[in-house]
Tab-separated table of C-alpha atoms in Angstrom:
chain	number	residue	atom	x	y	z
A	525	MET	CA	0.022	0.020	-0.089
A	526	LYS	CA	1.306	3.574	-0.861
A	527	ILE	CA	0.230	7.025	-0.007
A	528	VAL	CA	-1.429	8.579	-3.412
A	529	ASP	CA	-2.442	12.188	-1.754
A	530	ILE	CA	-3.087	13.662	0.904
A	531	LYS	CA	-6.019	16.583	1.517
A	532	THR	CA	-6.325	19.437	4.210
A	533	ILE	CA	-9.577	20.364	4.909
A	534	LEU	CA	-9.302	23.876	6.582
A	535	THR	CA	-13.350	24.068	8.534
A	536	CYS	CA	-14.871	26.818	10.583
A	537	PRO	CA	-18.268	24.504	12.054
A	538	GLY	CA	-18.245	27.305	14.665
A	539	GLN	CA	-15.057	27.279	15.289
A	540	ASN	CA	-11.839	26.316	13.006
A	541	TYR	CA	-10.745	23.217	12.746
A	542	LEU	CA	-8.209	21.836	10.403
A	543	PHE	CA	-9.020	17.493	9.379
A	544	ILE	CA	-6.379	15.938	7.161
A	545	LYS	CA	-6.423	12.749	5.016
A	546	VAL	CA	-3.871	10.816	3.979
A	547	ILE	CA	-5.367	8.998	0.570
A	548	THR	CA	-4.206	5.642	-0.373
A	549	ASP	CA	-3.811	3.006	-3.913
A	550	ASP	CA	-6.721	1.457	-2.552
A	551	PRO	CA	-10.065	3.087	-3.098
A	552	ASP	CA	-11.860	2.124	0.847
A	553	ILE	CA	-9.045	2.996	3.261
A	554	TYR	CA	-8.425	6.304	4.120
A	555	GLY	CA	-7.343	8.096	6.988
A	556	ILE	CA	-8.594	10.972	8.996
A	557	GLY	CA	-6.356	13.346	11.768
A	558	ASP	CA	-6.531	16.557	13.407
A	559	ALA	CA	-4.118	19.147	13.291
A	560	SER	CA	-6.409	22.348	14.745
A	561	LEU	CA	-3.822	24.522	15.793
A	562	ASN	CA	-6.277	27.168	17.592
A	563	GLY	CA	-5.432	30.363	16.378
A	564	ARG	CA	-3.210	29.809	13.388
A	565	GLU	CA	-4.657	26.926	11.504
A	566	LYS	CA	-3.492	28.821	7.952
A	567	ALA	CA	0.144	27.865	8.564
A	568	VAL	CA	0.117	24.313	9.807
A	569	SER	CA	-2.267	23.873	6.092
A	570	ASP	CA	0.114	25.654	4.319
A	571	LEU	CA	3.534	24.087	5.966
A	572	THR	CA	1.204	20.238	5.248
A	573	ASP	CA	-0.101	21.055	1.414
A	574	GLU	CA	3.826	22.352	0.847
A	575	TYR	CA	6.218	20.985	1.994
A	576	LEU	CA	4.781	17.125	4.233
A	577	LYS	CA	3.085	15.730	1.653
A	578	PRO	CA	4.897	16.144	-1.916
A	579	MET	CA	7.403	13.855	0.886
A	580	LEU	CA	4.663	11.814	2.365
A	581	ILE	CA	3.393	10.978	-1.170
A	582	GLY	CA	4.805	6.546	-2.590
A	583	MET	CA	5.620	6.075	1.095
A	584	ASP	CA	3.916	3.028	2.811
A	585	PRO	CA	1.384	4.061	5.570
A	586	ASP	CA	2.209	1.182	7.728
A	587	ASN	CA	5.608	2.745	8.535
A	588	ILE	CA	4.579	5.114	11.189
A	589	GLU	CA	7.634	5.653	13.289
A	590	GLU	CA	9.541	5.889	10.357
A	591	ILE	CA	7.539	8.805	8.644
A	592	TRP	CA	7.132	10.207	12.824
A	593	GLN	CA	10.999	10.918	13.201
A	594	LEU	CA	10.994	11.829	9.391
A	595	ILE	CA	9.013	14.446	9.491
A	596	TYR	CA	9.861	15.406	13.468
A	597	ARG	CA	14.054	15.236	12.689
A	598	GLY	CA	13.821	15.421	8.994
A	599	THR	CA	12.433	19.508	9.172
A	600	TYR	CA	16.306	20.100	11.145
A	601	TRP	CA	14.004	22.762	13.434
A	602	ARG	CA	11.970	20.419	14.919
A	603	GLY	CA	9.400	20.277	17.808
A	604	GLY	CA	7.517	23.928	17.034
A	605	ASN	CA	4.070	24.056	17.569
A	606	ILE	CA	2.970	24.040	13.581
A	607	ILE	CA	5.606	21.045	12.751
A	608	MET	CA	4.077	19.251	15.803
A	609	GLY	CA	-0.054	20.046	15.046
A	610	ALA	CA	0.929	19.522	10.824
A	611	LEU	CA	2.602	16.097	12.213
A	612	CYS	CA	-0.531	14.594	14.590
A	613	GLY	CA	-2.783	15.360	11.488
A	614	ILE	CA	-0.932	12.937	9.465
A	615	ASP	CA	-0.102	10.316	12.539
A	616	MET	CA	-3.299	10.697	13.194
A	617	ALA	CA	-4.353	9.471	10.318
A	618	LEU	CA	-1.420	7.143	9.609
A	619	TRP	CA	-2.925	4.469	12.521
A	620	ASP	CA	-6.727	5.395	11.060
A	621	ILE	CA	-5.425	3.437	8.206
A	622	LYS	CA	-3.388	0.698	9.891
A	623	GLY	CA	-7.030	-0.058	12.457
A	624	LYS	CA	-9.290	0.421	9.079
A	625	ARG	CA	-6.647	-2.480	7.379
A	626	ALA	CA	-7.006	-4.468	10.263
A	627	GLY	CA	-10.273	-4.508	10.340
A	628	LEU	CA	-9.695	-3.506	14.494
A	629	PRO	CA	-10.810	-0.488	16.233
A	630	LEU	CA	-7.421	1.402	17.552
A	631	TYR	CA	-7.470	0.492	21.132
A	632	SER	CA	-7.653	-2.750	19.833
A	633	LEU	CA	-3.875	-2.036	17.796
A	634	LEU	CA	-2.667	-0.284	21.186
A	635	GLY	CA	-2.604	-3.625	23.341
A	636	GLY	CA	-6.458	-3.924	24.385
A	637	ARG	CA	-9.062	-2.663	26.961
A	638	VAL	CA	-8.061	-2.212	30.121
A	639	ARG	CA	-11.396	-0.881	30.916
A	640	ASN	CA	-14.985	-0.419	29.643
A	641	LYS	CA	-15.191	3.084	29.714
A	642	VAL	CA	-13.906	6.447	30.635
A	643	LEU	CA	-14.323	8.424	34.515
A	644	CYS	CA	-14.293	11.974	32.510
A	645	TYR	CA	-15.215	15.747	33.689
A	646	SER	CA	-16.614	18.766	32.205
A	647	HIS	CA	-15.978	22.040	32.408
A	648	VAL	CA	-18.322	24.872	34.847
A	649	LEU	CA	-19.241	28.040	32.734
A	650	GLY	CA	-20.835	31.488	33.473
A	651	GLU	CA	-20.304	34.909	33.424
A	652	THR	CA	-20.424	34.977	37.046
A	653	ASN	CA	-19.373	33.240	39.748
A	654	GLN	CA	-22.535	32.541	40.339
A	655	ASP	CA	-23.653	31.327	36.979
A	656	LYS	CA	-21.236	29.194	37.646
A	657	VAL	CA	-22.210	27.694	41.194
A	658	GLU	CA	-25.434	27.056	39.661
A	659	GLN	CA	-24.923	25.676	37.068
A	660	ALA	CA	-21.945	22.952	39.154
A	661	ALA	CA	-24.982	22.118	40.789
A	662	GLU	CA	-26.603	21.631	38.365
A	663	PHE	CA	-23.812	19.378	35.849
A	664	VAL	CA	-24.336	17.171	39.366
A	665	LYS	CA	-27.368	16.959	39.970
A	666	LYS	CA	-28.922	16.565	36.138
A	667	ARG	CA	-25.630	15.211	34.099
A	668	GLY	CA	-24.562	12.731	37.632
A	669	LEU	CA	-20.565	14.583	36.945
A	670	ARG	CA	-18.764	12.771	38.881
A	671	VAL	CA	-16.124	15.310	38.773
A	672	ILE	CA	-16.122	19.020	37.497
A	673	ARG	CA	-13.240	21.401	36.152
A	674	LEU	CA	-13.830	25.539	37.511
A	675	ARG	CA	-11.315	27.777	35.907
A	676	ALA	CA	-9.696	31.183	36.695
A	677	GLY	CA	-11.576	34.038	34.850
A	678	LEU	CA	-13.238	33.764	31.695
A	679	SER	CA	-14.386	31.367	29.848
A	680	ALA	CA	-12.005	29.397	28.359
A	681	ALA	CA	-11.191	30.219	24.571
A	682	ASN	CA	-13.569	33.317	25.020
A	683	GLY	CA	-13.582	35.603	21.754
A	684	THR	CA	-12.910	32.172	19.359
A	685	LEU	CA	-16.190	30.680	18.911
A	686	ASN	CA	-18.473	31.492	16.613
A	687	SER	CA	-16.866	34.822	15.137
A	688	THR	CA	-18.920	35.894	11.950
A	689	GLU	CA	-15.802	37.385	10.626
A	690	ALA	CA	-12.513	37.364	9.846
A	691	GLN	CA	-10.662	39.258	13.058
A	692	ASN	CA	-7.276	41.205	12.599
A	693	ALA	CA	-6.052	40.903	15.744
A	694	PRO	CA	-6.390	39.390	19.501
A	695	LYS	CA	-9.045	39.637	21.358
A	696	ILE	CA	-8.094	41.759	25.265
A	697	GLU	CA	-9.167	40.456	28.521
A	698	LYS	CA	-8.389	42.567	30.998
A	699	TRP	CA	-6.955	39.934	34.179
A	700	ASP	CA	-4.998	41.105	37.385
A	701	PRO	CA	-3.489	38.056	39.228
A	702	GLU	CA	-2.750	39.844	41.874
A	703	PHE	CA	-6.202	40.724	42.677
A	704	TYR	CA	-8.096	38.025	41.815
A	705	ALA	CA	-6.093	35.132	43.881
A	706	ASP	CA	-8.459	35.912	46.962
A	707	GLU	CA	-11.591	35.555	44.375
A	708	MET	CA	-10.538	31.915	43.262
A	709	ILE	CA	-10.779	31.154	46.501
A	710	GLU	CA	-13.617	31.985	47.516
A	711	TYR	CA	-15.236	30.822	44.577
A	712	PHE	CA	-13.948	27.623	44.793
A	713	ALA	CA	-15.066	27.141	48.330
A	714	ASN	CA	-19.002	28.477	47.071
A	715	ILE	CA	-18.328	25.631	44.787
A	716	ARG	CA	-17.863	22.925	46.884
A	717	LYS	CA	-20.574	23.412	49.719
A	718	VAL	CA	-22.185	23.336	46.652
A	719	VAL	CA	-21.514	19.955	45.519
A	720	GLY	CA	-20.841	18.022	48.828
A	721	PRO	CA	-17.467	16.563	49.723
A	722	LYS	CA	-17.875	13.405	47.431
A	723	VAL	CA	-17.257	15.261	43.995
A	724	GLY	CA	-14.094	15.252	42.284
A	725	ILE	CA	-12.800	19.442	41.221
A	726	ILE	CA	-10.602	20.628	39.741
A	727	PHE	CA	-9.091	23.928	39.161
A	728	ASP	CA	-7.626	24.993	35.612
A	729	LEU	CA	-5.191	28.059	37.323
A	730	HIS	CA	-4.250	28.389	33.379
A	731	GLU	CA	-0.465	29.466	34.344
A	732	ARG	CA	-1.718	32.448	35.176
A	733	PHE	CA	-0.551	32.827	38.181
A	734	SER	CA	3.145	33.333	39.009
A	735	PRO	CA	4.693	30.281	41.771
A	736	GLU	CA	4.376	32.616	45.026
A	737	ARG	CA	0.226	33.361	43.939
A	738	ALA	CA	-0.096	30.146	42.954
A	739	ILE	CA	1.065	28.601	46.184
A	740	TYR	CA	-1.422	31.044	47.965
A	741	ILE	CA	-3.764	29.178	45.940
A	742	MET	CA	-3.497	26.236	46.108
A	743	ARG	CA	-1.959	26.894	50.533
A	744	LYS	CA	-5.480	28.110	50.546
A	745	LEU	CA	-7.447	25.121	48.829
A	746	GLU	CA	-6.129	22.110	50.533
A	747	LYS	CA	-8.161	21.898	52.868
A	748	TYR	CA	-11.702	21.733	50.517
A	749	ASN	CA	-10.151	19.138	48.531
A	750	PRO	CA	-9.389	19.868	45.160
A	751	PHE	CA	-9.169	16.457	42.592
A	752	PHE	CA	-6.583	18.303	41.475
A	753	ILE	CA	-4.893	21.536	40.483
A	754	GLU	CA	-4.372	22.025	36.562
A	755	ASP	CA	-1.202	24.443	34.892
A	756	PRO	CA	-0.975	26.572	37.905
A	757	ILE	CA	2.034	28.113	36.319
A	758	ALA	CA	3.626	28.314	33.188
A	759	PRO	CA	5.627	25.837	31.669
A	760	ASP	CA	8.149	28.096	30.958
A	761	CYS	CA	10.744	27.565	33.676
A	762	THR	CA	11.316	24.182	35.173
A	763	GLU	CA	11.807	25.038	39.337
A	764	SER	CA	9.311	27.213	39.506
A	765	LEU	CA	7.282	23.952	38.950
A	766	LYS	CA	9.171	22.330	41.539
A	767	SER	CA	8.838	25.445	44.051
A	768	VAL	CA	4.993	24.726	43.749
A	769	ARG	CA	4.603	21.375	43.873
A	770	SER	CA	8.053	21.810	47.373
A	771	HIS	CA	5.691	23.437	48.752
A	772	THR	CA	1.671	22.050	48.589
A	773	ASN	CA	0.741	18.184	48.715
A	774	VAL	CA	-2.319	18.631	46.514
A	775	PRO	CA	-2.576	16.932	42.926
A	776	ILE	CA	-1.237	18.642	40.505
A	777	ALA	CA	-1.777	18.522	36.777
A	778	PHE	CA	0.217	20.036	34.041
A	779	GLY	CA	1.690	19.632	30.365
A	780	GLU	CA	-0.897	21.787	28.081
A	781	LEU	CA	1.121	23.538	26.078
A	782	TYR	CA	4.449	20.929	25.930
A	783	LYS	CA	5.509	20.137	22.622
A	784	SER	CA	7.200	16.758	23.047
A	785	ARG	CA	8.516	13.672	25.962
A	786	TRP	CA	10.956	15.498	26.284
A	787	GLU	CA	9.303	18.642	28.172
A	788	CYS	CA	7.659	16.231	30.136
A	789	LEU	CA	10.342	14.566	31.744
A	790	PRO	CA	11.629	16.749	34.352
A	791	GLY	CA	8.609	16.784	36.301
A	792	ILE	CA	7.756	12.864	35.228
A	793	THR	CA	10.991	12.103	36.978
A	794	ASN	CA	11.104	14.413	39.841
A	795	ARG	CA	7.390	13.685	40.739
A	796	TRP	CA	6.275	17.361	40.544
A	797	LEU	CA	2.715	15.975	38.785
A	798	ASP	CA	0.565	13.612	39.867
A	799	PHE	CA	-0.959	14.207	35.759
A	800	ILE	CA	0.243	14.182	32.587
A	801	ARG	CA	-2.122	16.795	30.848
A	802	CYS	CA	-0.973	16.711	27.023
A	803	ASP	CA	-2.341	18.091	24.195
A	804	LEU	CA	-2.257	15.424	21.638
A	805	ILE	CA	-1.963	17.830	18.653
A	806	ARG	CA	0.611	19.239	20.275
A	807	ILE	CA	2.515	16.665	20.484
A	808	GLY	CA	2.626	15.098	17.871
A	809	GLY	CA	-0.128	12.260	18.195
A	810	ILE	CA	-0.642	8.885	18.976
A	811	THR	CA	2.786	7.934	18.641
A	812	GLU	CA	4.517	10.782	21.021
A	813	ALA	CA	1.405	9.690	23.625
A	814	ARG	CA	2.287	5.852	23.855
A	815	LYS	CA	5.742	6.586	24.607
A	816	ILE	CA	4.414	9.717	26.869
A	817	GLY	CA	2.169	7.747	28.575
A	818	ALA	CA	4.667	4.882	28.937
A	819	ILE	CA	7.252	7.327	29.841
A	820	ALA	CA	4.834	8.501	33.358
A	821	GLU	CA	3.320	5.058	33.822
A	822	THR	CA	7.100	4.469	34.959
A	823	TYR	CA	6.701	6.552	37.947
A	824	ASP	CA	3.488	6.517	38.486
A	825	VAL	CA	2.459	9.573	37.159
A	826	LYS	CA	-1.896	9.629	35.408
A	827	THR	CA	-3.138	11.019	32.352
A	828	ALA	CA	-5.071	12.978	32.253
A	829	TRP	CA	-5.445	13.929	27.448
A	830	HIS	CA	-5.983	17.815	26.922
A	831	GLY	CA	-10.152	17.461	25.649
A	832	PRO	CA	-12.109	21.180	25.767
A	833	ASN	CA	-14.432	22.259	23.935
A	834	ASP	CA	-11.753	23.528	21.129
A	835	VAL	CA	-10.990	19.828	20.177
A	836	SER	CA	-12.533	17.909	16.957
A	837	PRO	CA	-14.843	14.340	18.093
A	838	VAL	CA	-11.606	13.254	16.368
A	839	THR	CA	-8.959	13.541	18.830
A	840	HIS	CA	-11.287	13.053	21.818
A	841	ALA	CA	-11.541	9.605	19.935
A	842	VAL	CA	-8.483	9.626	19.940
A	843	ASN	CA	-8.291	10.256	23.542
A	844	TRP	CA	-10.321	7.517	24.470
A	845	HIS	CA	-8.426	5.147	22.527
A	846	LEU	CA	-5.708	6.172	24.230
A	847	ASN	CA	-7.574	6.413	27.767
A	848	VAL	CA	-9.372	2.483	27.939
A	849	SER	CA	-6.033	0.590	26.706
A	850	ALA	CA	-3.368	2.642	29.424
A	851	TYR	CA	-2.890	0.872	32.470
A	852	ASN	CA	-2.228	4.276	33.845
A	853	PHE	CA	-5.073	6.658	32.886
A	854	GLY	CA	-6.436	9.090	35.549
A	855	ILE	CA	-9.345	11.417	33.502
A	856	GLN	CA	-9.876	12.754	30.323
A	857	GLU	CA	-11.721	16.246	30.133
A	858	ASP	CA	-14.710	16.423	28.094
A	859	GLY	CA	-15.020	19.535	26.222
A	860	THR	CA	-18.552	20.003	24.671
A	861	VAL	CA	-18.958	20.105	21.058
A	862	ASP	CA	-20.739	22.570	19.138
A	863	ASP	CA	-23.873	20.675	17.006
A	864	LYS	CA	-22.309	22.598	13.904
A	865	ILE	CA	-19.145	19.790	14.331
A	866	ASN	CA	-21.013	16.756	14.166
A	867	LYS	CA	-22.479	17.813	10.630
A	868	VAL	CA	-18.687	17.703	9.053
A	869	ILE	CA	-17.567	14.652	12.199
A	870	LYS	CA	-19.375	12.031	12.251
A	871	GLY	CA	-18.214	9.915	15.289
A	872	GLY	CA	-16.779	10.138	18.808
A	873	PRO	CA	-16.718	9.567	22.526
A	874	VAL	CA	-20.908	9.279	23.720
A	875	TYR	CA	-21.247	11.362	27.500
A	876	ARG	CA	-23.130	8.933	29.130
A	877	ASP	CA	-23.531	9.063	33.382
A	878	GLY	CA	-20.099	10.433	33.738
A	879	TYR	CA	-17.645	8.363	31.352
A	880	LEU	CA	-17.587	7.854	27.303
A	881	THR	CA	-18.049	5.195	25.768
A	882	MET	CA	-17.874	4.321	21.971
A	883	GLU	CA	-18.470	1.411	19.030
A	884	ASP	CA	-15.980	-0.739	18.456
A	885	THR	CA	-15.162	0.304	14.595
A	886	PRO	CA	-11.841	-0.353	12.684
A	887	GLY	CA	-9.220	2.684	13.098
A	888	ILE	CA	-9.942	5.728	15.182
A	889	GLY	CA	-13.584	5.319	14.956
A	890	CYS	CA	-14.696	8.945	12.924
A	891	ASP	CA	-15.172	9.793	9.432
A	892	ILE	CA	-15.239	13.467	7.208
A	893	ASP	CA	-17.966	14.387	5.797
A	894	GLU	CA	-16.031	16.927	3.411
A	895	GLU	CA	-18.949	18.758	1.229
A	896	ALA	CA	-20.359	19.891	4.572
A	897	ALA	CA	-16.995	21.362	5.663
A	898	LYS	CA	-17.179	23.213	2.171
A	899	MET	CA	-20.278	25.394	4.014
A	900	TYR	CA	-18.306	26.802	6.569
A	901	PRO	CA	-15.239	28.891	5.171
A	902	TYR	CA	-12.174	29.318	7.486
A	903	ARG	CA	-12.110	33.193	8.928
A	904	ARG	CA	-8.865	33.983	10.233
A	905	ALA	CA	-9.436	34.285	15.044
A	906	TYR	CA	-6.709	34.510	17.317
A	907	ILE	CA	-6.728	33.311	21.052
A	908	PRO	CA	-7.229	36.244	23.300
A	909	VAL	CA	-4.515	37.481	25.286
A	910	CYS	CA	-4.815	39.130	28.664
A	911	ARG	CA	-4.104	42.503	29.985
A	912	ARG	CA	-3.624	44.460	33.036
A	913	PRO	CA	-6.604	46.804	34.241
A	914	GLU	CA	-3.854	49.209	35.744
A	915	ASP	CA	-1.471	49.873	33.251
A	916	GLY	CA	-2.136	47.721	29.520
A	917	SER	CA	1.029	45.930	30.453
A	918	LEU	CA	0.519	41.267	28.812
A	919	CYS	CA	-0.019	38.658	31.005
A	920	ASP	CA	-0.159	35.378	30.125
A	921	TRP	CA	-3.663	34.017	29.066
């Protein structure tokens, strides 16, 4: 079998997605992957079309590791988000092809099931903290969620979804990390009162705080028993994570912005984190996720792959296959997917009573409707940025 074509499908059903379709010389077998890089999708598409596609045509799609290494190391300038996003889309599509050729679901190729369903959590959103408190209660009572997730600041991706025209600059959110620390603590305490002691509460600090302020918040939250604190600081300084870990026993989830296993190593091998939280698209897909997961298992670190509501059903499906086949699975983020994307992508995990399930289908278990994708043309969009209200200076979003 040979690769005969690679298509990039850039579409905007509510927000921008980039899908990659690897086509083989068998007219009945092709693979689908997700290469969406929120805010830089067109750059990933151009890289794939201009550089990767000509190089890969004629290669055997069965040789996934060879192709992965060729894309990663063959650039010489390796490891950036644009390269890793394109690599992920192609890698997912190759695994999809392998599953279809074998007539087996992806999880079977990864060693088979160790569980039948996947524990998940959903995002508590709202315009005000009171709105979020009410939604948290509803999630637990009516949806049966066992774990919920809160976030410091406004709802994730505010300003990137459902835009009606191309953006020329990022939207600006106001944020003062010093001012909001105590408000975040009070917010968490109110949620704990409403949902009771048995519901897990995740708090995503979204890299928005200095190590000192993150430690202050986490120490105050210890008595409320968080399920874990996600990304308490930015990932740039490894020693900062070490400092945070040394000052609190609250479980830490980290790695959303990591791009490879090498960035993950210090936090895992030193046990500075309890859950590794990489985004499959940022790390180059299934091939790299398997390696990171295996390293994490060696150090009793659990997986909690990134999966917010700007991730497509394709990546959610891949997360699910990795989770049901991994001994050291911890929990899976379950973003609410906009209904429009379900017109473009068919398949993916289904939520029921706090867990995700999927039917057995060869490969990843998703397909793309290219005609439907054309109905939603790409519109340039940016991830928002944060600025302090007093002096206008930039801070982490």
